[in-house]
Amino acid sequence: MGSEGRSWSGSGSAAAAVAGGGGEGEAAVVAPAPGDVPASAASVDIELPLPEMTPRIIGICKELVRGWSSLDSSRFSIERVSGGITNLLLKVSAEDGKGNKSSVTVRLYGPNTDMVIDRKRELQAIPHLSAAGFGAQLLGTFENGMVQSFIYARTLTPSDMKEPRIAAEIAKELRRFHQVHIPGSKEPQLWDDIFKFLKKASVLEFEDKEKQKRYETISFREIQDEVKELKDLSDLLHAPVVFSHNDLLSGNLMLNDLEEKLYFIDFEYGSYSYRGYDIANHFNEYAGYDCDYSLYPDKDSQYHFFRNYLQPDRPSEVQAQDLDALYVETNTYRLASHIYWALWALIQAKVSPIDFEYLGYFFLRYDEYKKQRESCLSLAESSLAALKNV
């Protein structure tokens, strides 16, 4: 981090950098107007080794990135940025022969991700979020991916997220994110998505006999009953509906340490949802992919986050009853987050070629749901009962 006396500027004032402002020695990539984003019918086989997919990626970038069409292929370089459990991210750089270098990010969708991600919803939201200073500028789309401006920042780790100063900035930025207006229906999508996942997850068959045996131990009737009970109870909380990120894990948070600018990226799961769900989902991600839920933030840490979310300018002035209400709301939707990603993991266990233990991830998330169920539901029920007696 920078010196202690420096203040955060956040992604709102970082729009120029996100829009393609280069790092040191790099030129900016010119982003198209939101209504003029080019599209290509080309696709890339994500299962190929990087050297074999390189010519295809260069061709797509020459087609979609303004000013790159006439560059010789020898002027391009490609490096892997990260390979998560859904997508592959690549940094593509080009040199124009005059000493000017510029870079973009190519995001390749994982195979069959359309079973769990609404790409139309994502592409509709990106221009509006970008205009508000979130994420990278969309430069173009192709059959199974997109090209975006490159963000010069590092990806956070789960341990970074709980550092008080970073947690406060995430909270402030999340509030601002929740204020972005995305055209279309404002109906919350959480429960619709969960029931869709449940339907798909309950009819899977695995060729691997051991996987099939483990899969058959799952009671989908039990999960359905749990979801219905949780939905009915959470509906009584009347949580605000906002446009939510829904996947605010450390890998989707980036920080430019030198300029102390924070960025939210990757809006694949973005939709209108419940405020408390988005916050709870973020808190669950303190556990990382290893699902060490002993790292879930304690009450004091949650209240620190809530204060900065509810009143960014004067966090110390937030009323106790507002903190308590958001605590109940968040810890109820904490359960919904576990069910959502547990069911998501089951579908991925069947369709994804990525080397990740998705089936095991289902059990980690659903077991944590069952572990936290009684305390979280009791908290909500007690709060609702107290409100009736007021």
Coordinates of C-alpha atoms in Angstrom, one line a residue:
M1 CA 0.0 0.0 0.0
G2 CA 1.0 3.6 -0.3
S3 CA 1.8 6.0 2.5
E4 CA -0.7 6.1 5.4
G5 CA -1.6 9.7 4.7
R6 CA -2.9 9.1 1.2
S7 CA -6.6 9.0 0.5
W8 CA -8.4 6.5 -1.8
S9 CA -9.7 7.8 -5.1
G10 CA -11.7 4.7 -6.0
S11 CA -12.8 3.5 -9.5
G12 CA -15.0 6.5 -10.1
S13 CA -12.1 8.8 -10.7
A14 CA -10.2 6.0 -12.4
A15 CA -12.5 5.9 -15.4
A16 CA -9.7 7.2 -17.7
A17 CA -7.3 4.4 -16.7
V18 CA -10.0 1.8 -17.0
A19 CA -11.0 3.1 -20.4
G20 CA -7.6 2.1 -21.7
G21 CA -5.1 4.6 -20.3
G22 CA -1.9 2.6 -20.6
G23 CA 0.7 1.7 -17.9
E24 CA 4.1 3.3 -18.1
G25 CA 5.3 3.5 -21.7
E26 CA 2.0 2.3 -23.1
A27 CA -0.5 4.1 -25.3
A28 CA -4.2 4.1 -24.7
V29 CA -6.6 1.9 -26.7
V30 CA -9.5 3.9 -28.1
A31 CA -12.8 2.5 -26.9
P32 CA -15.9 2.6 -29.2
A33 CA -19.1 4.4 -28.2
P34 CA -21.4 2.0 -26.3
G35 CA -23.7 1.6 -29.3
D36 CA -20.9 1.0 -31.7
V37 CA -19.1 -2.0 -30.1
P38 CA -18.0 -4.3 -32.9
A39 CA -18.8 -8.0 -33.0
S40 CA -17.1 -10.9 -34.7
A41 CA -18.5 -14.3 -35.6
A42 CA -15.1 -15.9 -34.8
S43 CA -14.5 -18.3 -31.9
V44 CA -11.5 -19.8 -30.1
D45 CA -11.1 -23.3 -28.9
I46 CA -10.3 -22.7 -25.2
E47 CA -9.0 -26.2 -24.7
L48 CA -6.1 -25.6 -27.1
P49 CA -2.6 -24.8 -25.8
L50 CA -1.9 -21.1 -25.9
P51 CA 0.6 -21.3 -28.8
E52 CA -2.1 -23.0 -30.9
M53 CA -4.8 -20.5 -30.2
T54 CA -2.5 -17.5 -30.6
P55 CA -3.1 -16.9 -34.4
R56 CA -6.9 -17.0 -33.9
I57 CA -6.7 -14.5 -31.0
I58 CA -4.5 -12.1 -33.0
G59 CA -6.9 -12.3 -35.9
I60 CA -9.8 -11.4 -33.6
C61 CA -8.0 -8.5 -32.0
K62 CA -7.0 -7.1 -35.4
E63 CA -10.7 -7.3 -36.4
L64 CA -12.1 -5.7 -33.2
V65 CA -9.5 -3.3 -31.8
R66 CA -9.5 0.1 -33.4
G67 CA -6.1 0.8 -35.0
W68 CA -4.8 -2.7 -34.9
S69 CA -6.1 -4.1 -38.3
S70 CA -3.1 -3.1 -40.3
L71 CA -0.5 -4.4 -37.8
D72 CA 1.7 -7.4 -38.7
S73 CA 1.1 -10.4 -36.6
S74 CA 4.7 -10.4 -35.6
R75 CA 4.1 -7.3 -33.6
F76 CA 1.7 -9.0 -31.1
S77 CA 2.5 -10.8 -27.9
I78 CA 0.1 -12.8 -25.7
E79 CA 0.4 -13.8 -22.1
R80 CA -1.9 -15.6 -19.7
V81 CA -3.2 -13.3 -17.0
S82 CA -5.2 -15.9 -15.1
G83 CA -7.3 -18.9 -15.6
G84 CA -10.1 -19.0 -13.1
I85 CA -12.7 -21.7 -12.7
T86 CA -15.0 -20.2 -15.3
N87 CA -12.9 -18.2 -17.9
L88 CA -9.4 -17.8 -19.3
L89 CA -8.0 -14.2 -19.3
L90 CA -5.2 -13.2 -21.7
K91 CA -3.2 -10.0 -22.1
V92 CA -2.7 -9.2 -25.7
S93 CA -0.1 -6.4 -26.5
A94 CA 0.7 -4.8 -29.9
E95 CA 3.6 -2.6 -31.0
D96 CA 3.0 -0.2 -33.9
G97 CA 6.5 0.0 -35.2
K98 CA 7.0 3.6 -33.9
G99 CA 7.7 2.6 -30.3
N100 CA 4.1 2.8 -29.2
K101 CA 2.7 -0.2 -27.4
S102 CA -0.8 -0.9 -26.2
S103 CA -2.6 -3.8 -24.5
V104 CA -6.1 -5.3 -24.2
T105 CA -7.6 -8.1 -22.2
V106 CA -9.2 -11.0 -24.1
R107 CA -11.6 -13.0 -22.0
L108 CA -12.5 -16.5 -23.3
Y109 CA -15.6 -18.0 -21.8
G110 CA -15.4 -21.5 -20.4
P111 CA -17.3 -24.2 -22.4
N112 CA -21.0 -24.5 -21.5
T113 CA -20.9 -21.5 -19.2
D114 CA -24.2 -20.4 -20.9
M115 CA -25.8 -22.9 -18.6
V116 CA -25.1 -20.7 -15.6
I117 CA -24.5 -17.3 -17.1
D118 CA -26.9 -15.0 -19.0
R119 CA -24.5 -13.4 -21.5
K120 CA -27.2 -11.1 -22.9
R121 CA -27.8 -9.7 -19.4
E122 CA -24.1 -9.2 -19.0
L123 CA -23.5 -7.4 -22.3
Q124 CA -26.5 -5.2 -21.6
A125 CA -25.1 -4.1 -18.3
I126 CA -21.4 -3.6 -19.2
P127 CA -21.8 -0.2 -21.0
H128 CA -23.8 1.3 -18.2
L129 CA -21.4 0.0 -15.5
S130 CA -18.4 1.2 -17.6
A131 CA -20.0 4.7 -18.0
A132 CA -20.2 4.8 -14.1
G133 CA -16.5 4.0 -13.8
F134 CA -16.7 0.3 -13.2
G135 CA -14.7 -2.4 -14.9
A136 CA -12.9 -2.3 -18.2
Q137 CA -14.2 -0.7 -21.4
L138 CA -15.8 -3.2 -23.8
L139 CA -13.9 -3.0 -27.1
G140 CA -15.6 -5.9 -29.0
T141 CA -17.2 -9.2 -28.7
F142 CA -16.8 -12.6 -30.5
E143 CA -18.5 -15.9 -30.4
N144 CA -17.1 -17.2 -27.1
G145 CA -15.5 -14.2 -25.5
M146 CA -14.9 -10.4 -25.4
V147 CA -12.1 -7.9 -25.8
Q148 CA -11.7 -5.2 -23.1
S149 CA -9.3 -2.5 -22.1
F150 CA -6.5 -3.7 -19.9
I151 CA -6.5 -2.6 -16.2
Y152 CA -3.1 -1.9 -14.8
A153 CA -3.6 -3.2 -11.3
R154 CA -3.1 -6.3 -9.2
T155 CA -5.7 -8.8 -8.3
L156 CA -6.6 -8.9 -4.6
T157 CA -6.3 -12.0 -2.4
P158 CA -8.9 -13.1 0.1
S159 CA -6.6 -11.8 2.9
D160 CA -6.4 -8.4 1.2
M161 CA -10.2 -8.0 1.4
K162 CA -10.4 -8.1 5.2
E163 CA -7.7 -5.4 5.6
P164 CA -9.8 -2.6 7.2
R165 CA -8.8 0.1 4.8
I166 CA -9.4 -2.0 1.8
A167 CA -12.7 -3.4 3.2
A168 CA -13.9 0.2 3.8
E169 CA -13.2 1.1 0.1
I170 CA -14.9 -2.0 -1.2
A171 CA -18.0 -1.1 0.9
K172 CA -18.0 2.4 -0.5
E173 CA -17.6 1.2 -4.1
L174 CA -20.3 -1.4 -3.6
R175 CA -22.7 1.2 -2.5
R176 CA -21.9 3.2 -5.6
F177 CA -22.2 0.1 -7.8
H178 CA -25.7 -0.5 -6.3
Q179 CA -26.8 2.9 -7.4
V180 CA -26.1 2.3 -11.1
H181 CA -29.3 2.1 -13.2
I182 CA -29.4 -0.8 -15.7
P183 CA -32.3 -0.6 -18.2
G184 CA -34.9 -3.4 -18.2
S185 CA -36.7 -5.3 -15.5
K186 CA -35.8 -4.5 -11.9
E187 CA -37.2 -7.8 -10.6
P188 CA -34.7 -9.6 -8.4
Q189 CA -33.3 -12.7 -10.2
L190 CA -31.8 -14.6 -7.3
W191 CA -34.5 -17.1 -6.6
D192 CA -35.3 -17.6 -10.3
D193 CA -31.7 -18.4 -10.9
I194 CA -31.5 -20.8 -7.9
F195 CA -34.6 -22.7 -9.0
K196 CA -33.2 -22.9 -12.6
F197 CA -29.9 -24.3 -11.2
L198 CA -31.8 -26.7 -9.0
K199 CA -33.8 -28.1 -12.0
K200 CA -30.6 -28.6 -14.0
A201 CA -28.5 -30.0 -11.1
S202 CA -31.1 -32.6 -10.2
V203 CA -31.0 -34.5 -13.5
L204 CA -27.3 -35.0 -14.0
E205 CA -25.5 -38.3 -14.9
F206 CA -21.8 -38.8 -14.5
E207 CA -19.8 -41.3 -16.5
D208 CA -17.3 -41.6 -13.6
K209 CA -18.8 -44.2 -11.3
E210 CA -17.3 -42.6 -8.1
K211 CA -18.7 -39.2 -9.0
Q212 CA -22.1 -40.7 -9.8
K213 CA -22.1 -42.5 -6.4
R214 CA -21.4 -39.3 -4.6
Y215 CA -23.9 -37.4 -6.6
E216 CA -26.6 -39.9 -5.7
T217 CA -26.2 -39.1 -2.0
I218 CA -27.7 -35.7 -2.6
S219 CA -31.3 -35.1 -1.7
F220 CA -32.7 -32.6 -4.1
R221 CA -36.1 -32.7 -2.4
E222 CA -34.4 -31.6 0.8
I223 CA -32.6 -28.8 -1.1
Q224 CA -35.9 -27.7 -2.7
D225 CA -37.6 -27.6 0.7
E226 CA -34.7 -25.6 2.2
V227 CA -34.8 -23.1 -0.7
K228 CA -38.5 -22.5 -0.3
E229 CA -38.3 -22.0 3.4
L230 CA -35.3 -19.6 3.0
K231 CA -37.1 -17.6 0.3
D232 CA -40.3 -17.3 2.3
L233 CA -38.3 -16.0 5.4
S234 CA -36.0 -13.7 3.5
D235 CA -39.0 -12.1 1.6
L236 CA -40.3 -10.9 5.0
L237 CA -37.1 -8.8 5.4
H238 CA -38.1 -6.6 2.5
A239 CA -34.4 -6.1 1.6
P240 CA -33.7 -3.4 -1.0
V241 CA -33.4 -4.6 -4.6
V242 CA -30.3 -3.2 -6.4
F243 CA -28.2 -4.1 -9.4
S244 CA -25.8 -6.5 -7.8
H245 CA -22.4 -7.8 -8.8
N246 CA -23.2 -11.2 -7.3
D247 CA -19.6 -12.5 -7.6
L248 CA -17.4 -10.1 -5.6
L249 CA -14.6 -12.5 -4.8
S250 CA -11.0 -11.4 -4.5
G251 CA -10.3 -12.4 -8.2
N252 CA -12.9 -9.8 -9.3
L253 CA -11.3 -7.0 -7.3
M254 CA -8.2 -5.2 -8.5
L255 CA -6.0 -2.6 -6.9
N256 CA -3.5 -0.2 -8.3
D257 CA -1.3 0.2 -5.3
L258 CA 0.7 3.2 -6.6
E259 CA -2.4 5.2 -7.3
E260 CA -4.5 3.5 -4.6
K261 CA -7.4 2.9 -7.0
L262 CA -9.8 0.0 -6.6
Y263 CA -11.6 -1.7 -9.5
F264 CA -14.6 -4.1 -9.7
I265 CA -14.3 -6.3 -12.7
D266 CA -16.2 -9.2 -14.4
F267 CA -20.0 -8.7 -14.3
E268 CA -21.0 -12.1 -15.6
Y269 CA -23.3 -12.8 -12.7
G270 CA -24.6 -9.3 -12.4
S271 CA -28.3 -8.8 -12.0
Y272 CA -30.9 -7.1 -10.0
S273 CA -30.9 -8.8 -6.6
Y274 CA -31.0 -8.1 -2.9
R275 CA -28.6 -5.8 -1.3
G276 CA -27.9 -8.2 1.6
Y277 CA -27.2 -11.0 -0.8
D278 CA -24.5 -9.1 -2.6
I279 CA -22.8 -8.2 0.7
A280 CA -23.2 -11.7 2.2
N281 CA -21.8 -13.3 -1.0
H282 CA -18.7 -11.0 -0.7
F283 CA -18.3 -12.0 3.0
N284 CA -18.4 -15.7 2.1
E285 CA -15.6 -15.2 -0.3
Y286 CA -13.3 -14.3 2.5
A287 CA -13.0 -18.1 2.8
G288 CA -11.4 -18.4 -0.7
Y289 CA -11.6 -21.5 -2.9
D290 CA -10.5 -23.6 0.1
C291 CA -13.7 -22.7 1.9
D292 CA -12.0 -21.9 5.2
Y293 CA -15.1 -20.3 6.8
S294 CA -13.2 -19.6 10.0
L295 CA -12.2 -16.5 7.9
Y296 CA -15.8 -15.2 7.6
P297 CA -15.7 -11.7 9.1
D298 CA -16.8 -11.4 12.7
K299 CA -19.5 -9.0 13.8
D300 CA -17.2 -6.1 14.4
S301 CA -15.6 -6.5 10.9
Q302 CA -19.1 -6.7 9.4
Y303 CA -20.2 -3.5 11.1
H304 CA -17.1 -1.7 9.9
F305 CA -18.1 -2.7 6.4
F306 CA -21.7 -1.7 7.0
R307 CA -20.8 1.8 8.3
N308 CA -18.8 2.5 5.2
Y309 CA -21.5 1.1 2.9
L310 CA -24.4 2.9 4.6
Q311 CA -22.7 6.3 5.0
P312 CA -19.5 6.6 3.1
D313 CA -18.8 10.2 4.1
R314 CA -19.6 9.8 7.8
P315 CA -19.4 6.2 8.7
S316 CA -19.2 6.9 12.4
E317 CA -22.6 8.5 12.4
V318 CA -24.6 5.4 11.2
Q319 CA -27.4 4.6 13.6
A320 CA -27.2 1.3 15.6
Q321 CA -30.6 0.1 14.3
D322 CA -29.5 0.5 10.7
L323 CA -26.4 -1.6 11.4
D324 CA -28.4 -4.3 13.2
A325 CA -31.0 -4.4 10.3
L326 CA -28.3 -4.9 7.7
Y327 CA -26.6 -7.5 9.9
V328 CA -29.8 -9.6 10.0
E329 CA -30.4 -9.1 6.2
T330 CA -26.8 -10.0 5.3
N331 CA -26.6 -13.1 7.5
T332 CA -29.9 -14.4 6.2
Y333 CA -28.8 -14.1 2.6
R334 CA -25.5 -15.7 3.6
L335 CA -27.4 -19.0 3.4
A336 CA -28.7 -18.2 -0.1
S337 CA -25.2 -17.6 -1.3
H338 CA -24.1 -21.1 -0.2
I339 CA -27.0 -22.8 -2.0
Y340 CA -26.5 -20.8 -5.2
W341 CA -22.9 -21.7 -5.5
A342 CA -23.4 -25.3 -4.4
L343 CA -25.9 -25.9 -7.2
W344 CA -23.7 -23.9 -9.6
A345 CA -20.8 -26.2 -8.8
L346 CA -22.9 -29.4 -9.5
I347 CA -23.7 -28.2 -13.0
Q348 CA -20.1 -27.2 -13.6
A349 CA -19.0 -30.7 -12.3
K350 CA -20.9 -32.1 -15.3
V351 CA -20.1 -29.6 -18.1
S352 CA -16.8 -27.9 -17.4
P353 CA -13.5 -29.2 -18.7
I354 CA -11.6 -27.0 -16.2
D355 CA -9.5 -28.9 -13.7
F356 CA -11.3 -28.0 -10.5
E357 CA -13.0 -30.3 -7.9
Y358 CA -16.5 -28.9 -8.5
L359 CA -18.3 -31.9 -7.0
G360 CA -16.3 -31.5 -3.8
Y361 CA -17.0 -27.8 -3.9
F362 CA -20.8 -28.5 -3.8
F363 CA -20.4 -30.5 -0.6
L364 CA -18.2 -27.8 1.0
R365 CA -20.8 -25.1 0.3
Y366 CA -23.8 -27.1 1.2
D367 CA -22.3 -28.4 4.4
E368 CA -21.5 -24.9 5.4
Y369 CA -25.1 -23.9 4.6
K370 CA -26.3 -26.7 7.0
K371 CA -23.8 -25.6 9.6
Q372 CA -24.9 -22.0 9.6
R373 CA -28.6 -22.7 8.9
E374 CA -30.0 -22.7 12.5
S375 CA -28.2 -19.6 13.8
C376 CA -28.9 -17.5 10.7
L377 CA -32.6 -18.4 10.5
S378 CA -33.0 -17.9 14.2
L379 CA -31.4 -14.4 13.9
A380 CA -33.9 -13.5 11.2
E381 CA -36.9 -14.9 13.0
S382 CA -36.0 -13.1 16.3
S383 CA -35.6 -9.8 14.4
L384 CA -38.9 -10.2 12.7
A385 CA -40.6 -11.1 16.0
A386 CA -39.1 -8.0 17.6
L387 CA -40.4 -5.8 14.8
K388 CA -44.0 -7.2 15.3
N389 CA -43.8 -6.3 19.0
V390 CA -42.8 -2.7 18.4

